[in-house]
Amino acid sequence: EAGVTQSPTHLIKTRGQQATLRCSPISGHTSVYWYQQALGLGLQFLLWYDEGEERNRGNFPPRFSGRQFPNYSSELNVNALELEDSALYLCASSPGRSFGSNQPQHFGDGTRLSIL
Amino acid sequence: GNSVTQMEGPVTLSEEAFLTINCTYTATGYPSLFWYVQYPGEGLQLLLKATKADDKGSNKGFEATYRKETTSFHLEKGSVQVSDSAVYFCALNRGNNRLAFGKGNQVVVIP
């Protein structure tokens, strides 16, 4: 069974540009989560999508946004990039809301976003 | 809100030594608790979980017990290998499906 896949592996942008990160969940999972792992800040929750809708959002500015497609894959968009957005962005998936809120989340290998 | 705290600093030990990484939590109710491991250049892998008080999660020789009385979920392994070198994260569900992670502990196992 394929795990969570993310693309690209690395992404280099400059300040002010926009970045798009992609994630495909484990087959059969309907929930997708995004986390930011920045140096010195640890892992922070960004967004949760389930069944195509945003279900929860972390404490990040509106320039961080995303969406979930009918096949449950997801995109994370970051607009007006700033230097402090440099981080590893991790996507995770789980079976979905109907399975309860304590399901473990399964992570991909991440996209390393570097802002020059 | 719900949160976890891991002990500060890296852990360096010799092969076949006993490993303990401390994790304490603050929570309303009884959220599930998790340990994740991150190998260099990779994402997080679920190592083990416990869903209620007194549950013991175990995997690959690692164990952790959900202790309500001490609000702890310490990770232990009886005999570590060089291949166990990684960063270990304790986590719990904060509610509404958002995981809260500890800061992580770098474990270095020396041959």
mmCIF file of C-alpha atoms in Angstrom, chain A residues 11-113:
data_model
loop_
_atom_site.group_PDB
_atom_site.id
_atom_site.type_symbol
_atom_site.label_atom_id
_atom_site.label_comp_id
_atom_site.label_asym_id
_atom_site.label_seq_id
_atom_site.Cartn_x
_atom_site.Cartn_y
_atom_site.Cartn_z
ATOM 1 C CA LEU A 11 11.234 23.965 -3.644
ATOM 2 C CA ILE A 12 13.303 27.125 -3.829
ATOM 3 C CA LYS A 13 11.564 30.489 -4.075
ATOM 4 C CA THR A 14 12.340 34.130 -3.462
ATOM 5 C CA ARG A 15 10.569 36.569 -1.186
ATOM 6 C CA GLY A 16 7.192 37.680 -2.451
ATOM 7 C CA GLN A 17 6.664 34.678 -4.721
ATOM 8 C CA GLN A 18 3.977 32.066 -4.340
ATOM 9 C CA ALA A 19 4.514 28.363 -3.612
ATOM 10 C CA THR A 20 2.269 25.367 -4.247
ATOM 11 C CA LEU A 21 2.849 22.092 -2.454
ATOM 12 C CA ARG A 22 0.997 18.886 -3.242
ATOM 13 C CA CYS A 23 -0.037 15.845 -1.263
ATOM 14 C CA SER A 24 -1.701 12.516 -2.062
ATOM 15 C CA PRO A 25 -3.138 10.653 0.926
ATOM 16 C CA ILE A 26 -3.103 6.944 1.592
ATOM 17 C CA SER A 27 -5.738 5.229 -0.537
ATOM 18 C CA GLY A 28 -9.056 5.241 1.310
ATOM 19 C CA HIS A 29 -8.157 8.142 3.588
ATOM 20 C CA THR A 30 -10.343 11.207 3.286
ATOM 21 C CA SER A 31 -8.628 13.479 5.807
ATOM 22 C CA VAL A 32 -5.495 15.424 4.922
ATOM 23 C CA TYR A 33 -3.476 17.554 7.325
ATOM 24 C CA TRP A 34 -0.664 20.033 6.796
ATOM 25 C CA TYR A 35 2.046 20.826 9.340
ATOM 26 C CA GLN A 36 5.000 23.180 9.284
ATOM 27 C CA GLN A 37 8.309 22.069 10.785
ATOM 28 C CA ALA A 38 10.458 25.154 11.062
ATOM 29 C CA LEU A 39 13.856 25.256 12.722
ATOM 30 C CA GLY A 40 13.472 26.228 16.344
ATOM 31 C CA LEU A 41 9.665 26.238 16.238
ATOM 32 C CA GLY A 42 8.935 22.548 16.126
ATOM 33 C CA LEU A 43 5.942 20.998 14.416
ATOM 34 C CA GLN A 44 2.935 23.259 14.086
ATOM 35 C CA PHE A 45 -0.513 22.399 12.793
ATOM 36 C CA LEU A 46 -1.545 24.349 9.690
ATOM 37 C CA LEU A 47 -4.721 22.940 8.142
ATOM 38 C CA TRP A 48 -7.091 19.995 8.156
ATOM 39 C CA TYR A 49 -9.260 18.996 5.188
ATOM 40 C CA ASP A 50 -11.849 16.292 5.107
ATOM 41 C CA GLU A 51 -14.298 15.411 2.359
ATOM 42 C CA GLY A 52 -13.249 18.455 0.381
ATOM 43 C CA GLU A 53 -13.805 21.012 3.131
ATOM 44 C CA GLU A 54 -11.514 22.875 5.491
ATOM 45 C CA ARG A 55 -12.305 21.563 8.977
ATOM 46 C CA ASN A 56 -9.732 23.280 11.150
ATOM 47 C CA ARG A 57 -7.014 25.859 10.829
ATOM 48 C CA GLY A 58 -3.934 26.612 12.915
ATOM 49 C CA ASN A 59 -2.621 29.992 13.922
ATOM 50 C CA PHE A 60 -1.187 31.027 10.558
ATOM 51 C CA PRO A 61 -1.896 34.129 8.436
ATOM 52 C CA PRO A 62 -4.412 33.966 5.563
ATOM 53 C CA ARG A 63 -1.638 33.834 2.958
ATOM 54 C CA PHE A 64 -1.424 30.149 3.921
ATOM 55 C CA SER A 65 -4.324 28.442 2.210
ATOM 56 C CA GLY A 66 -5.167 25.190 0.568
ATOM 57 C CA ARG A 67 -7.789 22.968 -0.889
ATOM 58 C CA GLN A 68 -8.755 19.354 -1.201
ATOM 59 C CA PHE A 69 -9.788 17.796 -4.490
ATOM 60 C CA PRO A 70 -12.517 15.203 -5.165
ATOM 61 C CA ASN A 71 -9.876 12.448 -5.162
ATOM 62 C CA TYR A 72 -8.853 13.658 -1.655
ATOM 63 C CA SER A 73 -5.450 14.916 -2.734
ATOM 64 C CA SER A 74 -4.579 18.350 -1.457
ATOM 65 C CA GLU A 75 -2.623 21.494 -2.248
ATOM 66 C CA LEU A 76 -1.074 23.941 0.152
ATOM 67 C CA ASN A 77 -0.552 27.439 -1.239
ATOM 68 C CA VAL A 78 1.645 30.022 0.386
ATOM 69 C CA ASN A 79 1.416 33.547 -1.039
ATOM 70 C CA ALA A 80 3.739 36.514 -0.590
ATOM 71 C CA LEU A 81 6.537 34.279 0.683
ATOM 72 C CA GLU A 82 8.645 35.528 3.561
ATOM 73 C CA LEU A 83 12.049 34.332 4.732
ATOM 74 C CA GLU A 84 10.532 32.784 7.852
ATOM 75 C CA ASP A 85 8.359 30.509 5.698
ATOM 76 C CA SER A 86 11.457 28.400 5.066
ATOM 77 C CA ALA A 87 10.605 25.044 6.599
ATOM 78 C CA LEU A 88 9.759 21.425 5.987
ATOM 79 C CA TYR A 89 6.048 21.131 5.188
ATOM 80 C CA LEU A 90 4.593 17.799 6.149
ATOM 81 C CA CYS A 91 1.354 16.337 4.934
ATOM 82 C CA ALA A 92 -0.476 13.593 6.800
ATOM 83 C CA SER A 93 -3.625 11.592 6.222
ATOM 84 C CA SER A 94 -6.068 9.587 8.291
ATOM 85 C CA PRO A 95 -9.217 7.580 7.554
ATOM 86 C CA GLY A 96 -11.620 10.509 8.040
ATOM 87 C CA ARG A 97 -13.976 12.301 10.423
ATOM 88 C CA SER A 98 -16.447 9.436 10.577
ATOM 89 C CA PHE A 99 -13.773 7.255 12.216
ATOM 90 C CA GLY A 100 -13.454 9.568 15.217
ATOM 91 C CA SER A 101 -10.995 12.232 16.247
ATOM 92 C CA ASN A 102 -8.263 10.036 17.724
ATOM 93 C CA GLN A 103 -7.131 8.221 14.608
ATOM 94 C CA PRO A 104 -3.338 8.271 14.101
ATOM 95 C CA GLN A 105 -2.080 10.446 11.304
ATOM 96 C CA HIS A 106 0.320 9.003 8.739
ATOM 97 C CA PHE A 107 2.931 11.356 7.345
ATOM 98 C CA GLY A 108 4.693 11.857 4.039
ATOM 99 C CA ASP A 109 8.372 12.737 3.698
ATOM 100 C CA GLY A 110 7.649 16.436 3.304
ATOM 101 C CA THR A 111 8.497 19.279 0.977
ATOM 102 C CA ARG A 112 11.513 21.364 1.915
ATOM 103 C CA LEU A 113 10.658 24.991 1.065
#
